[in-house]
Amino acid sequence: MSTEARAVHFPAADWGGGVHPYRVGHRKLGMWLFIVSDSLTFSALLIGYSFLRASNVWPTPFPFYPSIVFSSVMTFCLLSSSLTMVFGVSASSRGDLKAVRKWILATIFFGVAFLVLHLIEWNHLISEGLTPFSLPAHWVSTFTTTDGQLPSPLFGATFFTITGLHMFHVATGAVYLAVVAARVKKLKHEDIEISGLYWHFVDLVWMFVFPLIYILSVDVGGHLAK
């Protein structure tokens, strides 16, 4: 038999036209696409922040204590919520719906704790005089360079925009998980996995926000305390 004949009769071993060619449901695929698009949004914001920081006199107003310690506690809450979400998805794979609800509620608790701590931090900074387009007077006097260059007033704009957008994602995620917990008996395992994907994404974003916004803004020399 010729090569052409064998090629004609060779059976197709690839996708046969089923609804899941890559074994990914349309809802999970939709969540992945959302995560990719949202990753681009946060990437653009963080790259813009990095450019502004590198091209301006940038204040470093966060003392290790209490600011960095406080934000580290916030980070601990968010990482803990990611761990409890893992336990929830694992329980779902075993069909233990009671445990699923328990772990999702624990995830919501840590997420809400993160939000409350974040709002306390915002309130403290606003009370100091930080706004989206101006710095507290004592920040300006402290971080003005010896040749008279003023610190950029855009610190507040970048801080409130990036952390505010992340807080919005955490808040919507907590509401999303509350709905999942309430309807857990009516949902499939894939639905629990999808909610876990969203929550882990929110946690992962914070792992970029925390070092860029907080760690790089540590007042190493204790200038504000002087």
Coordinates of N, CA and C in Angstrom, one line a residue:
M1 N 0.9 -1.2 0.0 CA 0.0 0.0 0.0 C 0.9 1.2 0.0
S2 N 0.5 2.3 -0.8 CA 1.3 3.5 -0.9 C 1.2 4.3 0.4
T3 N 2.2 5.2 0.5 CA 2.2 6.1 1.7 C 0.9 7.0 1.7
E4 N 0.5 7.4 0.5 CA -0.7 8.2 0.5 C -1.9 7.4 1.0
A5 N -2.0 6.1 0.6 CA -3.1 5.3 1.0 C -3.1 5.1 2.5
R6 N -1.9 4.9 3.1 CA -1.9 4.7 4.5 C -2.3 6.0 5.3
A7 N -1.9 7.1 4.7 CA -2.3 8.4 5.3 C -3.8 8.6 5.3
V8 N -4.4 8.2 4.2 CA -5.8 8.4 4.1 C -6.6 7.6 5.2
H9 N -6.1 6.3 5.4 CA -6.8 5.4 6.3 C -6.3 5.5 7.7
F10 N -5.3 6.4 8.0 CA -4.8 6.5 9.4 C -5.9 7.1 10.3
P11 N -6.2 6.4 11.4 CA -7.3 6.9 12.3 C -6.8 8.1 13.1
A12 N -7.8 9.0 13.2 CA -7.5 10.2 14.0 C -7.4 9.9 15.5
A13 N -6.3 10.3 16.1 CA -6.2 10.0 17.6 C -6.5 11.2 18.4
D14 N -6.7 12.4 17.8 CA -6.9 13.6 18.5 C -8.4 13.8 18.9
W15 N -8.7 15.0 19.3 CA -10.0 15.3 19.8 C -11.1 14.9 18.8
G16 N -12.1 14.2 19.3 CA -13.1 13.7 18.4 C -14.4 14.5 18.4
G17 N -14.3 15.8 18.9 CA -15.5 16.6 18.8 C -16.3 16.7 20.1
G18 N -15.8 16.2 21.2 CA -16.5 16.3 22.4 C -16.5 17.7 23.0
V19 N -17.3 17.9 24.0 CA -17.5 19.3 24.6 C -16.3 19.8 25.3
H20 N -15.4 18.9 25.8 CA -14.2 19.3 26.6 C -12.9 18.8 25.9
P21 N -12.5 19.5 24.8 CA -11.3 19.0 24.1 C -10.0 18.9 24.9
Y22 N -9.9 19.8 25.9 CA -8.8 19.9 26.8 C -9.1 19.6 28.3
R23 N -10.3 19.0 28.5 CA -10.8 18.6 29.8 C -10.9 19.7 30.7
V24 N -11.2 20.9 30.2 CA -11.5 22.1 31.0 C -12.9 22.6 30.7
G25 N -13.7 22.6 31.8 CA -15.1 23.1 31.6 C -15.1 24.6 31.2
H26 N -16.2 25.0 30.6 CA -16.3 26.4 30.2 C -16.2 27.4 31.3
R27 N -16.8 27.0 32.5 CA -16.7 27.9 33.6 C -15.3 28.1 34.2
K28 N -14.6 26.9 34.3 CA -13.2 27.0 34.7 C -12.3 27.8 33.7
L29 N -12.6 27.5 32.4 CA -11.8 28.3 31.4 C -12.1 29.8 31.5
G30 N -13.4 30.1 31.7 CA -13.7 31.5 31.9 C -13.0 32.2 33.0
M31 N -12.9 31.4 34.2 CA -12.2 32.0 35.3 C -10.7 32.2 35.0
W32 N -10.1 31.2 34.3 CA -8.7 31.4 33.9 C -8.5 32.6 33.0
L33 N -9.4 32.8 32.0 CA -9.3 34.0 31.2 C -9.4 35.2 32.0
F34 N -10.4 35.2 32.9 CA -10.5 36.4 33.8 C -9.2 36.7 34.6
I35 N -8.6 35.6 35.1 CA -7.4 35.8 35.9 C -6.3 36.3 35.0
V36 N -6.2 35.8 33.8 CA -5.1 36.3 32.9 C -5.3 37.8 32.6
S37 N -6.6 38.2 32.3 CA -6.9 39.6 32.0 C -6.6 40.5 33.2
D38 N -7.0 40.0 34.4 CA -6.8 40.8 35.6 C -5.3 40.9 36.0
S39 N -4.6 39.8 35.7 CA -3.2 39.9 35.9 C -2.5 41.0 35.1
L40 N -3.0 41.2 33.9 CA -2.5 42.3 33.0 C -2.8 43.6 33.6
T41 N -4.0 43.7 34.2 CA -4.3 45.0 34.9 C -3.4 45.3 36.0
F42 N -3.2 44.4 36.9 CA -2.3 44.6 38.1 C -0.9 44.8 37.6
S43 N -0.5 44.1 36.6 CA 0.9 44.2 36.0 C 1.1 45.6 35.5
A44 N 0.1 46.2 34.8 CA 0.3 47.5 34.3 C 0.4 48.5 35.4
L45 N -0.5 48.3 36.5 CA -0.4 49.3 37.6 C 0.9 49.2 38.4
L46 N 1.4 48.0 38.6 CA 2.7 47.8 39.3 C 3.9 48.3 38.5
I47 N 3.8 48.1 37.2 CA 4.9 48.6 36.3 C 4.9 50.1 36.3
G48 N 3.6 50.7 36.2 CA 3.5 52.2 36.2 C 4.0 52.7 37.6
Y49 N 3.7 52.0 38.6 CA 4.2 52.4 40.0 C 5.7 52.4 40.0
S50 N 6.3 51.3 39.5 CA 7.7 51.2 39.5 C 8.4 52.3 38.7
F51 N 7.8 52.7 37.6 CA 8.4 53.7 36.8 C 8.3 55.1 37.5
L52 N 7.2 55.4 38.1 CA 7.0 56.6 38.9 C 8.0 56.7 40.1
R53 N 8.2 55.5 40.7 CA 9.1 55.5 41.8 C 10.5 55.7 41.4
A54 N 10.9 55.1 40.3 CA 12.3 55.2 39.8 C 12.6 56.6 39.3
S55 N 11.6 57.3 38.8 CA 11.9 58.6 38.1 C 11.5 59.8 39.0
N56 N 11.2 59.6 40.2 CA 10.9 60.7 41.1 C 11.6 60.5 42.5
V57 N 11.6 61.6 43.3 CA 12.0 61.5 44.7 C 10.8 60.8 45.4
W58 N 11.1 59.6 45.9 CA 10.0 58.8 46.4 C 10.1 58.7 47.9
P59 N 9.0 59.0 48.7 CA 9.1 58.9 50.1 C 9.1 57.5 50.6
T60 N 9.8 57.2 51.7 CA 9.8 55.9 52.3 C 9.3 56.0 53.7
P61 N 8.0 56.1 53.9 CA 7.4 56.6 55.2 C 7.1 55.5 56.2
F62 N 7.3 54.2 55.8 CA 6.8 53.1 56.7 C 7.9 52.7 57.6
P63 N 7.8 53.0 58.9 CA 8.8 52.4 59.9 C 8.5 50.9 60.0
F64 N 9.6 50.2 60.4 CA 9.4 48.7 60.6 C 8.3 48.4 61.6
Y65 N 8.4 49.2 62.7 CA 7.3 49.1 63.7 C 6.7 50.4 63.9
P66 N 5.3 50.6 63.7 CA 4.4 49.4 63.6 C 4.0 49.1 62.2
S67 N 4.4 49.9 61.2 CA 3.8 49.8 59.8 C 4.0 48.5 59.2
I68 N 5.3 48.0 59.1 CA 5.6 46.8 58.4 C 5.2 45.6 59.2
V69 N 5.3 45.7 60.5 CA 4.7 44.6 61.4 C 3.2 44.4 61.2
F70 N 2.5 45.6 61.1 CA 1.1 45.6 60.9 C 0.7 45.0 59.6
S71 N 1.4 45.4 58.5 CA 1.1 44.9 57.2 C 1.6 43.4 57.1
S72 N 2.5 43.0 57.8 CA 2.9 41.6 57.9 C 1.8 40.7 58.5
V73 N 1.2 41.2 59.5 CA 0.0 40.5 60.1 C -1.1 40.4 59.0
M74 N -1.3 41.5 58.3 CA -2.3 41.4 57.2 C -1.9 40.3 56.2
T75 N -0.7 40.3 55.9 CA -0.2 39.2 54.9 C -0.4 37.8 55.5
F76 N -0.1 37.7 56.8 CA -0.4 36.4 57.4 C -1.8 36.0 57.3
C77 N -2.7 36.9 57.5 CA -4.2 36.6 57.4 C -4.5 36.1 56.0
L78 N -3.9 36.8 55.0 CA -4.3 36.4 53.6 C -3.7 35.1 53.2
L79 N -2.4 34.8 53.7 CA -1.8 33.5 53.4 C -2.6 32.4 54.2
S80 N -3.0 32.7 55.4 CA -3.8 31.7 56.1 C -5.1 31.4 55.4
S81 N -5.7 32.4 54.8 CA -7.0 32.2 54.0 C -6.7 31.3 52.8
S82 N -5.5 31.4 52.2 CA -5.2 30.6 51.1 C -5.1 29.1 51.5
L83 N -4.5 28.9 52.7 CA -4.3 27.6 53.2 C -5.7 26.9 53.5
T84 N -6.6 27.7 54.1 CA -7.9 27.1 54.4 C -8.7 26.9 53.2
M85 N -8.4 27.7 52.1 CA -9.1 27.4 50.8 C -8.6 26.1 50.2
V86 N -7.3 25.8 50.4 CA -6.8 24.5 49.9 C -7.5 23.4 50.6
F87 N -7.6 23.5 51.9 CA -8.3 22.5 52.7 C -9.8 22.3 52.2
G88 N -10.4 23.4 51.9 CA -11.8 23.4 51.4 C -11.9 22.6 50.1
V89 N -11.0 22.9 49.2 CA -11.1 22.2 47.9 C -10.7 20.8 48.0
S90 N -9.8 20.4 48.9 CA -9.5 19.0 49.2 C -10.7 18.3 49.8
A91 N -11.4 18.9 50.7 CA -12.6 18.3 51.3 C -13.6 18.1 50.2
S92 N -13.8 19.0 49.3 CA -14.7 18.9 48.2 C -14.4 17.7 47.3
S93 N -13.1 17.5 47.1 CA -12.7 16.3 46.2 C -13.1 15.0 46.9
R94 N -13.2 15.0 48.3 CA -13.6 13.8 49.0 C -15.1 13.7 49.2
G95 N -15.8 14.8 48.8 CA -17.3 14.8 49.0 C -17.7 15.2 50.4
D96 N -16.8 15.7 51.2 CA -17.2 16.1 52.6 C -17.7 17.5 52.6
L97 N -19.0 17.7 52.3 CA -19.6 19.0 52.2 C -19.6 19.8 53.5
K98 N -19.7 19.1 54.6 CA -19.6 19.9 55.9 C -18.3 20.5 56.1
A99 N -17.2 19.8 55.8 CA -15.9 20.3 55.9 C -15.6 21.4 54.9
V100 N -16.2 21.3 53.7 CA -16.0 22.3 52.7 C -16.6 23.6 53.2
R101 N -17.8 23.6 53.7 CA -18.4 24.8 54.3 C -17.6 25.4 55.4
K102 N -17.1 24.5 56.3 CA -16.3 25.0 57.4 C -15.0 25.7 57.0
W103 N -14.3 25.1 56.0 CA -13.1 25.7 55.5 C -13.3 27.0 54.7
I104 N -14.4 27.0 54.0 CA -14.7 28.3 53.2 C -15.0 29.4 54.2
L105 N -15.8 29.1 55.2 CA -16.1 30.1 56.2 C -14.9 30.6 56.9
A106 N -13.9 29.7 57.1 CA -12.6 30.1 57.7 C -11.9 31.0 56.8
T107 N -11.9 30.7 55.5 CA -11.3 31.5 54.5 C -11.9 32.9 54.5
I108 N -13.2 33.0 54.5 CA -13.9 34.3 54.6 C -13.5 35.1 55.8
F109 N -13.4 34.4 56.9 CA -13.0 35.1 58.2 C -11.6 35.7 58.0
F110 N -10.6 35.0 57.5 CA -9.3 35.6 57.3 C -9.3 36.7 56.3
G111 N -10.2 36.5 55.2 CA -10.3 37.6 54.2 C -10.9 38.9 54.8
V112 N -11.9 38.7 55.6 CA -12.5 39.9 56.3 C -11.5 40.5 57.3
A113 N -10.8 39.7 58.0 CA -9.8 40.2 58.9 C -8.8 41.1 58.2
F114 N -8.3 40.6 57.0 CA -7.4 41.4 56.2 C -8.0 42.7 55.8
L115 N -9.3 42.7 55.4 CA -9.9 44.0 55.0 C -10.0 44.9 56.2
V116 N -10.4 44.4 57.3 CA -10.5 45.3 58.5 C -9.2 45.9 58.8
L117 N -8.1 45.1 58.9 CA -6.8 45.7 59.1 C -6.4 46.7 58.1
H118 N -6.7 46.4 56.8 CA -6.3 47.3 55.8 C -7.1 48.7 55.9
L119 N -8.3 48.6 56.3 CA -9.1 49.8 56.5 C -8.6 50.6 57.7
I120 N -8.1 49.9 58.7 CA -7.5 50.6 59.9 C -6.2 51.4 59.4
E121 N -5.5 50.7 58.6 CA -4.2 51.3 58.0 C -4.6 52.5 57.2
W122 N -5.6 52.4 56.3 CA -6.0 53.5 55.5 C -6.4 54.7 56.3
N123 N -7.2 54.4 57.4 CA -7.7 55.5 58.2 C -6.5 56.2 58.9
H124 N -5.5 55.4 59.3 CA -4.3 56.0 60.0 C -3.6 56.9 59.0
L125 N -3.4 56.5 57.8 CA -2.6 57.3 56.8 C -3.4 58.5 56.4
I126 N -4.7 58.4 56.3 CA -5.5 59.6 55.9 C -5.5 60.6 57.1
S127 N -5.6 60.1 58.3 CA -5.6 61.0 59.4 C -4.3 61.7 59.6
E128 N -3.2 61.1 59.0 CA -1.9 61.7 59.0 C -1.8 62.9 58.0
G129 N -2.7 62.8 57.0 CA -2.7 63.8 56.0 C -2.4 63.3 54.6
L130 N -2.3 62.0 54.4 CA -2.1 61.5 53.1 C -3.3 61.5 52.2
T131 N -3.3 62.0 51.0 CA -4.4 62.0 50.1 C -3.8 61.5 48.8
P132 N -4.7 61.2 47.8 CA -4.2 60.8 46.5 C -3.2 61.7 45.8
F133 N -3.2 63.0 46.1 CA -2.3 63.9 45.4 C -1.6 64.9 46.3
S134 N -1.4 64.5 47.6 CA -0.6 65.3 48.5 C -0.1 64.4 49.6
L135 N 1.0 64.9 50.1 CA 1.7 64.2 51.2 C 1.5 64.9 52.5
P136 N 1.6 64.3 53.7 CA 1.6 65.0 54.9 C 2.7 66.0 55.0
A137 N 2.5 67.1 55.7 CA 3.6 68.1 55.7 C 4.9 67.6 56.2
H138 N 4.8 66.8 57.3 CA 6.1 66.3 57.9 C 6.8 65.3 57.0
W139 N 6.0 64.6 56.1 CA 6.7 63.8 55.1 C 7.5 64.6 54.1
V140 N 6.8 65.7 53.6 CA 7.5 66.6 52.7 C 8.8 67.1 53.2
S141 N 8.7 67.6 54.4 CA 9.9 68.2 55.0 C 11.0 67.2 55.3
T142 N 10.6 66.0 55.6 CA 11.6 64.9 55.9 C 12.2 64.4 54.7
F143 N 11.5 64.2 53.6 CA 12.0 63.5 52.4 C 12.4 64.4 51.3
T144 N 12.4 65.7 51.5 CA 12.9 66.7 50.5 C 14.4 66.5 50.5
T145 N 15.0 66.4 49.3 CA 16.4 66.2 49.2 C 17.2 67.4 49.5
T146 N 18.5 67.3 49.7 CA 19.4 68.4 50.1 C 19.5 69.5 49.0
D147 N 19.2 69.1 47.8 CA 19.2 70.1 46.7 C 17.8 70.7 46.4
G148 N 16.9 70.4 47.4 CA 15.5 71.0 47.3 C 14.5 70.3 46.5
Q149 N 14.7 69.1 46.0 CA 13.7 68.3 45.3 C 12.7 67.8 46.2
L150 N 11.4 68.1 45.9 CA 10.3 67.6 46.8 C 10.0 66.2 46.5
P151 N 9.6 65.4 47.5 CA 9.1 64.0 47.2 C 7.8 64.1 46.4
S152 N 7.6 63.1 45.6 CA 6.5 63.0 44.7 C 5.2 62.9 45.4
P153 N 4.2 63.8 45.1 CA 2.9 63.7 45.7 C 2.0 62.5 45.2
L154 N 2.6 61.8 44.2 CA 1.8 60.7 43.7 C 1.9 59.4 44.5
F155 N 2.7 59.5 45.6 CA 2.7 58.3 46.5 C 1.3 57.9 46.9
G156 N 0.5 58.8 47.3 CA -0.8 58.5 47.8 C -1.7 57.9 46.7
A157 N -1.6 58.5 45.4 CA -2.4 58.0 44.3 C -2.1 56.6 44.0
T158 N -0.8 56.3 43.9 CA -0.4 54.9 43.6 C -0.8 53.9 44.8
F159 N -0.6 54.4 46.0 CA -0.9 53.5 47.1 C -2.4 53.2 47.2
F160 N -3.2 54.2 47.2 CA -4.6 54.0 47.3 C -5.2 53.3 46.1
T161 N -4.7 53.5 44.9 CA -5.2 52.9 43.7 C -4.9 51.4 43.8
I162 N -3.7 51.0 44.0 CA -3.3 49.6 43.9 C -3.8 48.8 45.1
T163 N -3.7 49.3 46.3 CA -4.2 48.6 47.5 C -5.7 48.6 47.5
G164 N -6.3 49.7 47.0 CA -7.8 49.8 46.9 C -8.4 48.8 46.0
L165 N -7.7 48.7 44.8 CA -8.2 47.7 43.8 C -8.0 46.3 44.4
H166 N -6.9 46.0 45.1 CA -6.8 44.7 45.6 C -7.8 44.4 46.7
M167 N -8.1 45.5 47.6 CA -9.1 45.3 48.6 C -10.5 45.0 48.0
F168 N -10.8 45.7 46.8 CA -12.0 45.4 46.1 C -12.1 43.9 45.7
H169 N -11.0 43.4 45.2 CA -11.0 42.0 44.8 C -11.2 41.1 46.0
V170 N -10.6 41.4 47.1 CA -10.7 40.6 48.4 C -12.2 40.6 48.8
A171 N -12.8 41.8 48.8 CA -14.2 42.0 49.2 C -15.1 41.2 48.3
T172 N -15.0 41.3 47.0 CA -15.8 40.6 46.1 C -15.6 39.1 46.2
G173 N -14.3 38.7 46.5 CA -14.0 37.3 46.7 C -14.7 36.7 47.9
A174 N -14.8 37.5 49.0 CA -15.4 37.1 50.2 C -16.9 36.9 50.0
V175 N -17.5 37.8 49.3 CA -19.0 37.7 48.9 C -19.2 36.4 48.1
Y176 N -18.3 36.3 47.1 CA -18.4 35.1 46.2 C -18.3 33.8 47.0
L177 N -17.3 33.7 48.0 CA -17.2 32.5 48.8 C -18.4 32.3 49.7
A178 N -19.0 33.4 50.2 CA -20.2 33.3 51.0 C -21.3 32.7 50.3
V179 N -21.5 33.0 49.0 CA -22.5 32.4 48.1 C -22.2 30.9 47.9
V180 N -20.9 30.6 47.7 CA -20.5 29.2 47.5 C -20.8 28.4 48.8
A181 N -20.5 29.0 49.9 CA -20.7 28.3 51.2 C -22.2 28.0 51.4
A182 N -23.0 29.0 51.0 CA -24.5 28.9 51.2 C -25.1 27.9 50.3
R183 N -24.5 27.7 49.1 CA -25.1 26.8 48.1 C -24.2 25.5 47.9
V184 N -23.3 25.2 48.9 CA -22.4 24.1 48.7 C -23.0 22.8 48.3
K185 N -24.2 22.5 48.9 CA -24.8 21.2 48.6 C -25.4 21.2 47.2
K186 N -25.5 22.3 46.5 CA -26.1 22.3 45.1 C -25.0 22.4 44.1
L187 N -23.7 22.6 44.5 CA -22.6 22.9 43.6 C -21.8 21.6 43.3
K188 N -21.1 21.6 42.2 CA -20.2 20.5 41.9 C -18.8 20.8 42.4
H189 N -18.0 19.8 42.4 CA -16.6 20.0 42.9 C -15.9 21.1 42.0
E190 N -16.2 21.1 40.7 CA -15.5 22.1 39.8 C -15.8 23.5 40.3
D191 N -17.0 23.7 40.8 CA -17.4 25.1 41.3 C -16.6 25.5 42.5
I192 N -16.3 24.6 43.3 CA -15.4 24.9 44.5 C -14.0 25.2 44.0
E193 N -13.5 24.4 43.0 CA -12.2 24.6 42.5 C -12.1 26.0 41.9
I194 N -13.2 26.4 41.1 CA -13.1 27.7 40.5 C -13.1 28.8 41.5
S195 N -13.8 28.7 42.6 CA -13.8 29.7 43.6 C -12.4 29.8 44.3
G196 N -11.8 28.6 44.4 CA -10.4 28.5 44.9 C -9.4 29.2 44.0
L197 N -9.6 29.0 42.7 CA -8.7 29.7 41.7 C -8.7 31.2 41.9
Y198 N -9.9 31.7 42.0 CA -10.0 33.2 42.2 C -9.4 33.6 43.5
W199 N -9.6 32.9 44.6 CA -9.1 33.4 45.8 C -7.5 33.3 45.9
H200 N -7.0 32.2 45.3 CA -5.5 32.1 45.2 C -4.9 33.2 44.4
F201 N -5.6 33.6 43.3 CA -5.1 34.7 42.5 C -5.1 36.0 43.3
V202 N -6.1 36.2 44.1 CA -6.1 37.4 44.9 C -4.9 37.4 45.9
D203 N -4.7 36.3 46.5 CA -3.5 36.1 47.4 C -2.2 36.3 46.7
L204 N -2.1 35.8 45.5 CA -0.9 35.9 44.7 C -0.5 37.3 44.4
V205 N -1.6 38.1 44.0 CA -1.4 39.5 43.7 C -0.7 40.2 44.9
W206 N -1.2 39.9 46.0 CA -0.7 40.6 47.2 C 0.8 40.3 47.5
M207 N 1.2 39.1 47.0 CA 2.6 38.8 47.1 C 3.5 39.7 46.3
F208 N 3.0 40.3 45.3 CA 3.7 41.3 44.5 C 3.5 42.7 45.1
V209 N 2.3 43.0 45.6 CA 2.0 44.3 46.1 C 2.7 44.6 47.4
F210 N 2.8 43.6 48.3 CA 3.4 43.8 49.6 C 4.9 44.2 49.5
P211 N 5.7 43.5 48.8 CA 7.1 43.9 48.7 C 7.3 45.2 48.0
L212 N 6.6 45.5 46.9 CA 6.8 46.7 46.1 C 6.3 47.9 46.8
I213 N 5.1 47.8 47.5 CA 4.5 49.0 48.1 C 5.0 49.2 49.5
Y214 N 5.2 48.1 50.2 CA 5.5 48.2 51.7 C 7.0 48.0 51.9
I215 N 7.6 46.9 51.5 CA 9.0 46.6 51.9 C 9.9 47.6 51.3
L216 N 9.7 48.0 50.1 CA 10.6 49.0 49.4 C 10.4 50.4 50.0
S217 N 9.3 50.6 50.8 CA 9.1 51.9 51.4 C 9.4 52.0 52.9
V218 N 10.2 51.1 53.3 CA 10.6 51.1 54.7 C 11.5 52.3 55.0
D219 N 11.2 52.9 56.1 CA 12.0 54.1 56.6 C 13.2 53.5 57.3
V220 N 14.2 53.1 56.5 CA 15.3 52.4 57.1 C 16.1 53.2 58.1
G221 N 16.3 54.5 57.8 CA 17.0 55.4 58.6 C 16.3 56.0 59.8
G222 N 15.0 55.7 59.9 CA 14.1 56.2 60.9 C 14.0 57.7 60.8
H223 N 13.9 58.2 59.6 CA 13.9 59.7 59.4 C 12.7 60.4 60.0
L224 N 11.5 59.7 59.8 CA 10.3 60.3 60.4 C 10.3 60.3 61.9
A225 N 11.0 59.5 62.5 CA 11.0 59.4 64.0 C 11.9 60.5 64.6
K226 N 12.8 61.1 63.7 CA 13.7 62.1 64.3 C 13.0 63.4 64.5

